[in-house]
PDB file of C-alpha atoms in Angstrom:
ATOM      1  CA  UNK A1042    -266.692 180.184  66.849  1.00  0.00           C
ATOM      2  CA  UNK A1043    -263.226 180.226  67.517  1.00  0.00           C
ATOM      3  CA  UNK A1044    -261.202 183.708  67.703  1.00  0.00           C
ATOM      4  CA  UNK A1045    -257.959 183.800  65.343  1.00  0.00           C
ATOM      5  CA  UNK A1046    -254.902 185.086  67.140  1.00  0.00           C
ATOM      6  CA  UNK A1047    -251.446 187.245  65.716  1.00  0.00           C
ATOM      7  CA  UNK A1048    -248.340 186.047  65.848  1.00  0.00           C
ATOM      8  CA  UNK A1049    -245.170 188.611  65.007  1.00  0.00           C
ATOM      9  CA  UNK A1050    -241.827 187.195  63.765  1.00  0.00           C
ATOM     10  CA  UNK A1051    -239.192 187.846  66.380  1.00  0.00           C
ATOM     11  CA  UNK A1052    -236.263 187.701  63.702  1.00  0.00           C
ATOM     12  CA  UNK A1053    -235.859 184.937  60.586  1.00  0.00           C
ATOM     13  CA  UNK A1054    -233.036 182.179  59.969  1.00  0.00           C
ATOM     14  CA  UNK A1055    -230.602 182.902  57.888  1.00  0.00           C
ATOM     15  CA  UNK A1056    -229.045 179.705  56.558  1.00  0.00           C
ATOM     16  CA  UNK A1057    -227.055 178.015  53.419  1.00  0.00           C
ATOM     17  CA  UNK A1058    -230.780 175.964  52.592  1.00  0.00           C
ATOM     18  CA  UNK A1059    -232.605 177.660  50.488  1.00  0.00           C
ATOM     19  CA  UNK A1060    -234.388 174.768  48.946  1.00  0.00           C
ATOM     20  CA  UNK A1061    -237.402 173.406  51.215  1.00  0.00           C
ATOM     21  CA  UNK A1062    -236.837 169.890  48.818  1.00  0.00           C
ATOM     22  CA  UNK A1063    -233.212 169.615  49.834  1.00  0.00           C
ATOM     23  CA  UNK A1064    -234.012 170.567  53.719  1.00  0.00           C
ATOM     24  CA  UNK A1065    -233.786 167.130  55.666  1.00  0.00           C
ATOM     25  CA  UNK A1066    -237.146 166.051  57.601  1.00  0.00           C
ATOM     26  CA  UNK A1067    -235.652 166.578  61.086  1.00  0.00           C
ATOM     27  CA  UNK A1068    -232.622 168.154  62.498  1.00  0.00           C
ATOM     28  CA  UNK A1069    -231.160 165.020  63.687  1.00  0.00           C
ATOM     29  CA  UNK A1070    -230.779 163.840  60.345  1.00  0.00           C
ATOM     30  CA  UNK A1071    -228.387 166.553  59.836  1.00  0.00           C
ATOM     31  CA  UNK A1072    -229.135 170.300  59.202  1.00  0.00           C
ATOM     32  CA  UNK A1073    -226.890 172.843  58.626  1.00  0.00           C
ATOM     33  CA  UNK A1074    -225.452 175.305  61.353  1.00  0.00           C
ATOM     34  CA  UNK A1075    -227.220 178.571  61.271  1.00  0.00           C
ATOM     35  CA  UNK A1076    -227.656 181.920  62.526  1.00  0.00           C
ATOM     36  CA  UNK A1077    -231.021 183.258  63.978  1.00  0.00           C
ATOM     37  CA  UNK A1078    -230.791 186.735  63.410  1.00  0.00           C
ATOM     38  CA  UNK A1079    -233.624 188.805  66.174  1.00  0.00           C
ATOM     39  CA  UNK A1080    -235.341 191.729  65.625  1.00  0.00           C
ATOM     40  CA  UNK A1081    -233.177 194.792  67.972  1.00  0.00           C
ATOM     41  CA  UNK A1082    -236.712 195.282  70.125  1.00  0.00           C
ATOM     42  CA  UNK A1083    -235.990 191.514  71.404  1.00  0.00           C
ATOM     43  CA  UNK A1084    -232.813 191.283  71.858  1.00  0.00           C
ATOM     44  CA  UNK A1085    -232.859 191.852  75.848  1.00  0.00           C
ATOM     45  CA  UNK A1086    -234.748 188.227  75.894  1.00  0.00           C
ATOM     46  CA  UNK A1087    -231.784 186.309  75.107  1.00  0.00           C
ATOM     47  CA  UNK A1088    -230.001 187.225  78.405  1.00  0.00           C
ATOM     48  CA  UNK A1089    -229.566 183.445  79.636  1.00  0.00           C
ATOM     49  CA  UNK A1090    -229.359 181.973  75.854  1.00  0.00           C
ATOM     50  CA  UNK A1091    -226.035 180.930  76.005  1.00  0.00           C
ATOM     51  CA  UNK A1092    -223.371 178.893  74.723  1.00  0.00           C
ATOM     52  CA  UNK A1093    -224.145 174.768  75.239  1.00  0.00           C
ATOM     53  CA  UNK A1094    -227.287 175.487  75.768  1.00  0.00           C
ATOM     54  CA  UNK A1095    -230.413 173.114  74.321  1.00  0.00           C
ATOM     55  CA  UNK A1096    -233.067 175.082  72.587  1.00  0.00           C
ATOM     56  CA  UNK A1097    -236.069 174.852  71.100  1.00  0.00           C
ATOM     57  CA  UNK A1098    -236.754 177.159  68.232  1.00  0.00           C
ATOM     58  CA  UNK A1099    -240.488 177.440  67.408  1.00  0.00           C
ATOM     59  CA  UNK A1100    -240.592 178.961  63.581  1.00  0.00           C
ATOM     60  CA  UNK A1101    -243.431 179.633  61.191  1.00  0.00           C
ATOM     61  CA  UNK A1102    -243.504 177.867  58.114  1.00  0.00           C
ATOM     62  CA  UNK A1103    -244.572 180.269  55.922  1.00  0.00           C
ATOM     63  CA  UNK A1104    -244.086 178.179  52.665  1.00  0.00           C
ATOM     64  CA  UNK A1105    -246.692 175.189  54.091  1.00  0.00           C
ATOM     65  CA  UNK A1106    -250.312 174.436  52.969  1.00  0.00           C
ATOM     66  CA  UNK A1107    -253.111 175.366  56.067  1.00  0.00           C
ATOM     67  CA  UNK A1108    -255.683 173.473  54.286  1.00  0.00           C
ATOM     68  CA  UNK A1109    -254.063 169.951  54.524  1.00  0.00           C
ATOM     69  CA  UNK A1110    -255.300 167.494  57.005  1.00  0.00           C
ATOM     70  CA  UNK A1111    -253.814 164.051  55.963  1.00  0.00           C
ATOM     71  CA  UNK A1112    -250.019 163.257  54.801  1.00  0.00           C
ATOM     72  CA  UNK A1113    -248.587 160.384  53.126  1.00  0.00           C
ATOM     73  CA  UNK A1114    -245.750 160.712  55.898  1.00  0.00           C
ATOM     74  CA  UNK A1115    -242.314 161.695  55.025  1.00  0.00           C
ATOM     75  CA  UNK A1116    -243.767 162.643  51.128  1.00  0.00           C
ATOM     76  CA  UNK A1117    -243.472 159.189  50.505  1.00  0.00           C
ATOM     77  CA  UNK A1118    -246.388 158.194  48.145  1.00  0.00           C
ATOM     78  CA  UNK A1119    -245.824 154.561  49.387  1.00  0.00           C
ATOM     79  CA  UNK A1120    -246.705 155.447  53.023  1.00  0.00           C
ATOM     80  CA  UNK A1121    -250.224 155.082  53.747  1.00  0.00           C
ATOM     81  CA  UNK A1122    -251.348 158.230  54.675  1.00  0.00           C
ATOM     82  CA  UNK A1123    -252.324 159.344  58.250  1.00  0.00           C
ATOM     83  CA  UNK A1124    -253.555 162.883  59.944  1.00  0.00           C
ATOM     84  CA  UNK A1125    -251.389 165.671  60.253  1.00  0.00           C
ATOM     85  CA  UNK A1126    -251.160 165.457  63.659  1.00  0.00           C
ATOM     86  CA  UNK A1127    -249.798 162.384  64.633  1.00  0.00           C
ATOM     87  CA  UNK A1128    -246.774 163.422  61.804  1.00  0.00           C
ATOM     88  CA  UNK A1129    -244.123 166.278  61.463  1.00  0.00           C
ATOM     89  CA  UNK A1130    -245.238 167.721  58.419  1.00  0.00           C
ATOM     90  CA  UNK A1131    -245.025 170.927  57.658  1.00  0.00           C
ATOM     91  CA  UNK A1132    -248.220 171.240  56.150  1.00  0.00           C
ATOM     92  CA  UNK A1133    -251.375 171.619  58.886  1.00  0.00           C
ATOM     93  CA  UNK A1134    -253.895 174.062  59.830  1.00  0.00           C
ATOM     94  CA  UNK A1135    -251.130 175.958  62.243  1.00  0.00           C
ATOM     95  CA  UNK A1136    -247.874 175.893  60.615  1.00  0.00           C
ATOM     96  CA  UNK A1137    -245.483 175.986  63.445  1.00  0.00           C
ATOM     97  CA  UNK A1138    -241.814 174.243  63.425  1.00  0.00           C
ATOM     98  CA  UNK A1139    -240.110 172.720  66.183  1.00  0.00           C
ATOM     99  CA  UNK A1140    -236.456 172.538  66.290  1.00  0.00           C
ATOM    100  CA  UNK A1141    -234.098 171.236  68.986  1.00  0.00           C
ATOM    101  CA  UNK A1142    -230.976 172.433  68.391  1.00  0.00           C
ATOM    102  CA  UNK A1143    -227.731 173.554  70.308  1.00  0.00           C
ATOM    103  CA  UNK A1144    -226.413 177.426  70.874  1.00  0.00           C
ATOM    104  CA  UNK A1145    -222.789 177.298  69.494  1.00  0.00           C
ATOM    105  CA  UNK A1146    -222.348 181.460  69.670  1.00  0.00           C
ATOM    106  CA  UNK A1147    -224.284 184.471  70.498  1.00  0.00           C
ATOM    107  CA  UNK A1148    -223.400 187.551  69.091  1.00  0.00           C
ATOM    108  CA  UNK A1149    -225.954 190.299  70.017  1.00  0.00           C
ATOM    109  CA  UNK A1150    -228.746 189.840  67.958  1.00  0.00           C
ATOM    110  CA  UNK A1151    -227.125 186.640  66.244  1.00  0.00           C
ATOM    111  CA  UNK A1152    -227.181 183.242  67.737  1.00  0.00           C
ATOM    112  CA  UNK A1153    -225.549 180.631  65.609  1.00  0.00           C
ATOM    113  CA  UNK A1154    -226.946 177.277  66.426  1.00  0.00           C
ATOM    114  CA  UNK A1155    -226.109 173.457  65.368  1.00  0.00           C
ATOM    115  CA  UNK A1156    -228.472 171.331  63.056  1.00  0.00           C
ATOM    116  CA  UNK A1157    -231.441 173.674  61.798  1.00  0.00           C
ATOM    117  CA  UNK A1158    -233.337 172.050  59.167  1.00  0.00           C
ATOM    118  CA  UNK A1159    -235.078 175.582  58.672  1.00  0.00           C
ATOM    119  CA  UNK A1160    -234.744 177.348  55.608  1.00  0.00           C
ATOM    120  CA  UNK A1161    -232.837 180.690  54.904  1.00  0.00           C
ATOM    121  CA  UNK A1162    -235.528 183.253  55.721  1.00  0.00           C
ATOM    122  CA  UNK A1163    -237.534 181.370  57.574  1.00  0.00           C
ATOM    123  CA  UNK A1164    -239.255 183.484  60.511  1.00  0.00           C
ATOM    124  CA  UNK A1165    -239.014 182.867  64.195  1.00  0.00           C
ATOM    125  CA  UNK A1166    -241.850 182.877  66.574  1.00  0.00           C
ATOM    126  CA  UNK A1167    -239.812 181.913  69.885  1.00  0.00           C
ATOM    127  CA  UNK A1168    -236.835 180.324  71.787  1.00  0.00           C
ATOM    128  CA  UNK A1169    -237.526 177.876  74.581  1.00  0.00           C
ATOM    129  CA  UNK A1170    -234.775 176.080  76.807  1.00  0.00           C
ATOM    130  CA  UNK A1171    -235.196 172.395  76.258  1.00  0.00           C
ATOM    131  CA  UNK A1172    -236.154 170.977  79.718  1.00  0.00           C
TER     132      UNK A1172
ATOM    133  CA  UNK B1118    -240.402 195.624  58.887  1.00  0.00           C
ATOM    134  CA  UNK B1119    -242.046 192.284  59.484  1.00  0.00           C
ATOM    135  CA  UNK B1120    -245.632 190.754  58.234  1.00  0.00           C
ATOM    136  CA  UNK B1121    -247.777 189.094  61.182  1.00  0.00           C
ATOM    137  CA  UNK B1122    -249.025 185.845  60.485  1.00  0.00           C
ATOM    138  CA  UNK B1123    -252.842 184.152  62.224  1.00  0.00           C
ATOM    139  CA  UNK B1124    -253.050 181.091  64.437  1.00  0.00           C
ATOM    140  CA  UNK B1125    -256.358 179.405  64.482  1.00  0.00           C
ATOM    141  CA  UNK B1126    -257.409 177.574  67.706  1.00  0.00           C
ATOM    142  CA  UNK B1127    -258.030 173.642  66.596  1.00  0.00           C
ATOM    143  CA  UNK B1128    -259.850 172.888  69.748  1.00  0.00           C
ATOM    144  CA  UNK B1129    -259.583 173.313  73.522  1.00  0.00           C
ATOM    145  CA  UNK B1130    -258.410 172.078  77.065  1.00  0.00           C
ATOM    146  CA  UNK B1131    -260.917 170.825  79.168  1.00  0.00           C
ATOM    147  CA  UNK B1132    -259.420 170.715  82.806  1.00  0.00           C
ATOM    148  CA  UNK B1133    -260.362 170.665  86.170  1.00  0.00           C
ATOM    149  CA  UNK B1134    -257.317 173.378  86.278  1.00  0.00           C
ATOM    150  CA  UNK B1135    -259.007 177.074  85.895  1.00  0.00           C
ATOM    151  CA  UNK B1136    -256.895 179.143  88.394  1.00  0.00           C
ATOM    152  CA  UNK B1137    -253.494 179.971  86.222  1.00  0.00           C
ATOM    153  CA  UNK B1138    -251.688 180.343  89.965  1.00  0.00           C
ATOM    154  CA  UNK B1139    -252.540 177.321  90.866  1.00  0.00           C
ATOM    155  CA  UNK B1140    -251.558 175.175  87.867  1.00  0.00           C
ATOM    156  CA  UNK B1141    -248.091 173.706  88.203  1.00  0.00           C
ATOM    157  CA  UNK B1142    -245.165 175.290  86.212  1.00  0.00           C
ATOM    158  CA  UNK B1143    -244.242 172.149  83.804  1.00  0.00           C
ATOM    159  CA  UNK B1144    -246.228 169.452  83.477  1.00  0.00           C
ATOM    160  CA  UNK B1145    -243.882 166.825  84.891  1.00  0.00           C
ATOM    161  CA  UNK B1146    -244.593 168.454  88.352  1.00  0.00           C
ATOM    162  CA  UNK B1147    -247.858 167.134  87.842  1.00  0.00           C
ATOM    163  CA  UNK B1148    -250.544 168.387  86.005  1.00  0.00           C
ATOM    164  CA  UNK B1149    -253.633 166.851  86.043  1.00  0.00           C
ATOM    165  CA  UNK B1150    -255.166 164.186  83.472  1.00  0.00           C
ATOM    166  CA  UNK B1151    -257.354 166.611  80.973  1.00  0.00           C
ATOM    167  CA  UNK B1152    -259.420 166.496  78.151  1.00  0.00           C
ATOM    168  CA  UNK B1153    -258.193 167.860  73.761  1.00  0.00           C
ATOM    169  CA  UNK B1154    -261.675 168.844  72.299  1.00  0.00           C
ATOM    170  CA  UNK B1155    -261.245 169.126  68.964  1.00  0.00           C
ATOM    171  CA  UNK B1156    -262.997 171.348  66.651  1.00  0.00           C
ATOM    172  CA  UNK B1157    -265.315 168.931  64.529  1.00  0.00           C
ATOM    173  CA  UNK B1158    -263.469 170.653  61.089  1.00  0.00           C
ATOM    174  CA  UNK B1159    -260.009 168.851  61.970  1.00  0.00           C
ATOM    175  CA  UNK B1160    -260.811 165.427  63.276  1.00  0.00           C
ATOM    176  CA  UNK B1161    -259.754 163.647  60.360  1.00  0.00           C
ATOM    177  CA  UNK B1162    -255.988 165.006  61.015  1.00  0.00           C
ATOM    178  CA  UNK B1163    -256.001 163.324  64.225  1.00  0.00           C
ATOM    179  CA  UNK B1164    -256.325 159.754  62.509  1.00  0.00           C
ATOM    180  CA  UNK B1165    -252.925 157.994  64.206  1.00  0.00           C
ATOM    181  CA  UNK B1166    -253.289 159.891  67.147  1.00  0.00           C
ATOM    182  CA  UNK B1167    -253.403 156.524  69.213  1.00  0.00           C
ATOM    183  CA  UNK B1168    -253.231 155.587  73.330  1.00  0.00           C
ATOM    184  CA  UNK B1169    -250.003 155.245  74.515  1.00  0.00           C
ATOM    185  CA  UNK B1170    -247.999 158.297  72.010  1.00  0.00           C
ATOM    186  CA  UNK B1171    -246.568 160.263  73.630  1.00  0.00           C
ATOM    187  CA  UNK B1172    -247.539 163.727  71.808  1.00  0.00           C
ATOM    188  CA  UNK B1173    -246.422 167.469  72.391  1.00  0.00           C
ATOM    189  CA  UNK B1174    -249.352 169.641  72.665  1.00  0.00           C
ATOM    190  CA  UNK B1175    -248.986 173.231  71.275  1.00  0.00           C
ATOM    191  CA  UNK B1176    -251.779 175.671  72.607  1.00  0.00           C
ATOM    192  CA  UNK B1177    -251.951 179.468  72.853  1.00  0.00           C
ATOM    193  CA  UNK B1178    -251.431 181.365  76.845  1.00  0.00           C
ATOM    194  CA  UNK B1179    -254.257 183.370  76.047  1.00  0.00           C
ATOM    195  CA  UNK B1180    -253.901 184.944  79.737  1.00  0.00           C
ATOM    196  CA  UNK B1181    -249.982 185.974  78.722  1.00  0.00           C
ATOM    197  CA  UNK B1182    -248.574 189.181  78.800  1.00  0.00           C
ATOM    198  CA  UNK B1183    -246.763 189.791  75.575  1.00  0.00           C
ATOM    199  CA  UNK B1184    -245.006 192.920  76.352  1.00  0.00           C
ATOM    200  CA  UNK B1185    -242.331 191.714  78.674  1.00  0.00           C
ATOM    201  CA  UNK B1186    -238.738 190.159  77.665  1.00  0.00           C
ATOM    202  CA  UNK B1187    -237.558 190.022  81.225  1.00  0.00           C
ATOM    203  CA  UNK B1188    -238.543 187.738  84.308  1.00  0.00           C
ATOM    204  CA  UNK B1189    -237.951 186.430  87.387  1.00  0.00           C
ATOM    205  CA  UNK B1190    -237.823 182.500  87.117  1.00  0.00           C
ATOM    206  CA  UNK B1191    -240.262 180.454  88.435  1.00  0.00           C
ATOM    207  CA  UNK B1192    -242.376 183.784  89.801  1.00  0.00           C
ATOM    208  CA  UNK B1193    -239.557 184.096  92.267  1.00  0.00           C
ATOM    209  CA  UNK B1194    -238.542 187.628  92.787  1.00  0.00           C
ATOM    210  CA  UNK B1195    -234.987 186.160  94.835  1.00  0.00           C
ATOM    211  CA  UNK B1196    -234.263 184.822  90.911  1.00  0.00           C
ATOM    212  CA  UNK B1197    -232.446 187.475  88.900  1.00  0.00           C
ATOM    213  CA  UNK B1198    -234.325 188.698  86.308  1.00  0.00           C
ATOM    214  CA  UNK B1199    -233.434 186.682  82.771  1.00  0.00           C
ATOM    215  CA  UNK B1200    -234.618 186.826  79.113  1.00  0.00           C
ATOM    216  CA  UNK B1201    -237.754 185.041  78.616  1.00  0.00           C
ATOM    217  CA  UNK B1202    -236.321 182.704  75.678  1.00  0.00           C
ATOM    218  CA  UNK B1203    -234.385 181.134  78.611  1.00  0.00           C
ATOM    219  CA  UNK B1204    -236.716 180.369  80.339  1.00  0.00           C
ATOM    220  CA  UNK B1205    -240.615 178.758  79.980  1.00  0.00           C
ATOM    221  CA  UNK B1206    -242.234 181.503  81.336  1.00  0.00           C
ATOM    222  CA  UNK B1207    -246.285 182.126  79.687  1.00  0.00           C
ATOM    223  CA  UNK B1208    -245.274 185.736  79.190  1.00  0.00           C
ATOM    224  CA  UNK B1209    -243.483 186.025  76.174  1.00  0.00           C
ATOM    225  CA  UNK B1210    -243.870 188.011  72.474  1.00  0.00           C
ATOM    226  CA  UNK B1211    -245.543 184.921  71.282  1.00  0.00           C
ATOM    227  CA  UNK B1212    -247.009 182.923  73.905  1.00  0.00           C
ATOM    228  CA  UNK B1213    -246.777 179.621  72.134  1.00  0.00           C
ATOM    229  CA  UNK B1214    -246.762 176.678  75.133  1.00  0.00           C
ATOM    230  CA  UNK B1215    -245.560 173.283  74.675  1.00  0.00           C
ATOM    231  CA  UNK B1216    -246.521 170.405  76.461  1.00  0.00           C
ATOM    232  CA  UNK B1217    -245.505 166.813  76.499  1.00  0.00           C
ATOM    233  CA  UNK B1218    -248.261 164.543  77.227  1.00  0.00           C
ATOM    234  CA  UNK B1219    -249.461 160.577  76.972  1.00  0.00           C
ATOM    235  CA  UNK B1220    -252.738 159.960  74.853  1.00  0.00           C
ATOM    236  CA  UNK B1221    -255.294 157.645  76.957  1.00  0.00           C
ATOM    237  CA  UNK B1222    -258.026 157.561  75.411  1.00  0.00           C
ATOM    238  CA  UNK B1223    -259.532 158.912  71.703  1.00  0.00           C
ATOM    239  CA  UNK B1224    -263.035 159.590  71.461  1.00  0.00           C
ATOM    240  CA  UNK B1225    -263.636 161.152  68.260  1.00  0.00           C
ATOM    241  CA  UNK B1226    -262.892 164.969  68.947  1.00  0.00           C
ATOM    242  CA  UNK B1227    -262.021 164.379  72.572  1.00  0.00           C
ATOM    243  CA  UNK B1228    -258.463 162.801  73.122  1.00  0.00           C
ATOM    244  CA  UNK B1229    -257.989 162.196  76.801  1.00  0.00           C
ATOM    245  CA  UNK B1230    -253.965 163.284  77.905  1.00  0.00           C
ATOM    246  CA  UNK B1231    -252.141 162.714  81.373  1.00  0.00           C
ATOM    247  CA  UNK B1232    -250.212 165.745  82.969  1.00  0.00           C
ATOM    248  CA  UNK B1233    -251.405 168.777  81.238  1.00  0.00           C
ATOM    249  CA  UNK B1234    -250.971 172.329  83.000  1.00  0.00           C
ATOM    250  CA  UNK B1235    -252.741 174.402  80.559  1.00  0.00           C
ATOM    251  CA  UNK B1236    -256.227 175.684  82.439  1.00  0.00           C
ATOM    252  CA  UNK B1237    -259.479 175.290  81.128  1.00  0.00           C
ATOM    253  CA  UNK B1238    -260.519 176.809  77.883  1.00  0.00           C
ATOM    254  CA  UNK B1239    -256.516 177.130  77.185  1.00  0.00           C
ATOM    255  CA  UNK B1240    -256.758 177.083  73.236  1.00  0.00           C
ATOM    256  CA  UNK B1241    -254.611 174.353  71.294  1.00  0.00           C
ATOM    257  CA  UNK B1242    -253.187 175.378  68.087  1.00  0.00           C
ATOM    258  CA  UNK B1243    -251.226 172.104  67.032  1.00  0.00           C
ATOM    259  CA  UNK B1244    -250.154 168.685  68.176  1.00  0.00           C
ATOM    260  CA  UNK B1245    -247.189 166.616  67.379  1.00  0.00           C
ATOM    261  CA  UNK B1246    -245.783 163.240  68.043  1.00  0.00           C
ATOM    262  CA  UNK B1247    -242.242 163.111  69.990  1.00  0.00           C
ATOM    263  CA  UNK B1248    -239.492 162.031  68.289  1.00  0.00           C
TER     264      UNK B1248
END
């Protein structure tokens, strides 16, 4: 058996996509700029975050199905469909996003970042420099 | 105030790595070839997990602290002290690792990966191709 494990939000996005439908599939192919907004208690981890700096942004995607294990990839019914883990699809037994994306400001507890695909509330597990 | 949310392990590393000092700090420093062991429940989201993709590997530090925002880099105590999310360091609020590996091999639940520095028994929550 296989112990579950907790994972707290550090802070949430807060962004002009609201609509997971409208949200591209990847940041590259053009998301929004957006704020992360932290929680005060983490806000001594971003010493270093700074601006031009490559991040990744791990979120939880709270609006994605856990009990999904194959995908027509890219929601396109025509696209034979393969397991969730050799896709990006949200929806799989651990919902966590990945999200490169570049620091533009930081502002205390406020980073505003280029190209998030996230949605506006969508919480955030961790940042990570690119490497 | 913010909700918690529960990762559950999908399988586990199988490595001749089991001291955390010893294992190297990114992968490209050169981890050691290692086994994915799959839980039997999610094999089927592995279909198009193939040799050769290059895949990023989430798993869990389960050895982590999760109380500390603050570290030297690299262990070093001649780094200044920086926020975690600039650096990769395991000890984090959610110790989430990534790691970029190349399939070589799938045997049903056991995928066989080059240059993994998780330790034995590490936990793996997701896995993802590269874009």
């Amino acid at each position: 058996m296989q112990a579950d494990f907790s994972v707290t939000p550090i802070g949430r996005v807060e962004s002009s996509l609201t609509d997971p439908a409208e949200a591209p599939k990847q940041g590259h192919e053009g998301g929004p700029d957006a704020w992360l907004v932290f929680e005060t208690g983490v806000v001594e981890g971003l010493d270093g975050v700074v601006p031009g700096a490559r991040v990744i942004v791990l979120t939880w995607l709270d609006r994605a199905r856990r009990d999904v294990l194959r995908v027509h990839p890219r929601d396109d019914l025509t696209n034979p469909q393969r397991g969730v883990f050799s896709t990006r699809s949200a929806d799989r037994p651990n919902p966590i996003g990945l999200h490169e994306v570049e620091v533009q400001s930081v502002d205390g507890e406020r980073v505003r970042v280029s190209d998030l695909e996230a949605v506006d509330g969508t919480p955030i597990l961790d940042v990570k420099p690119v490497i």
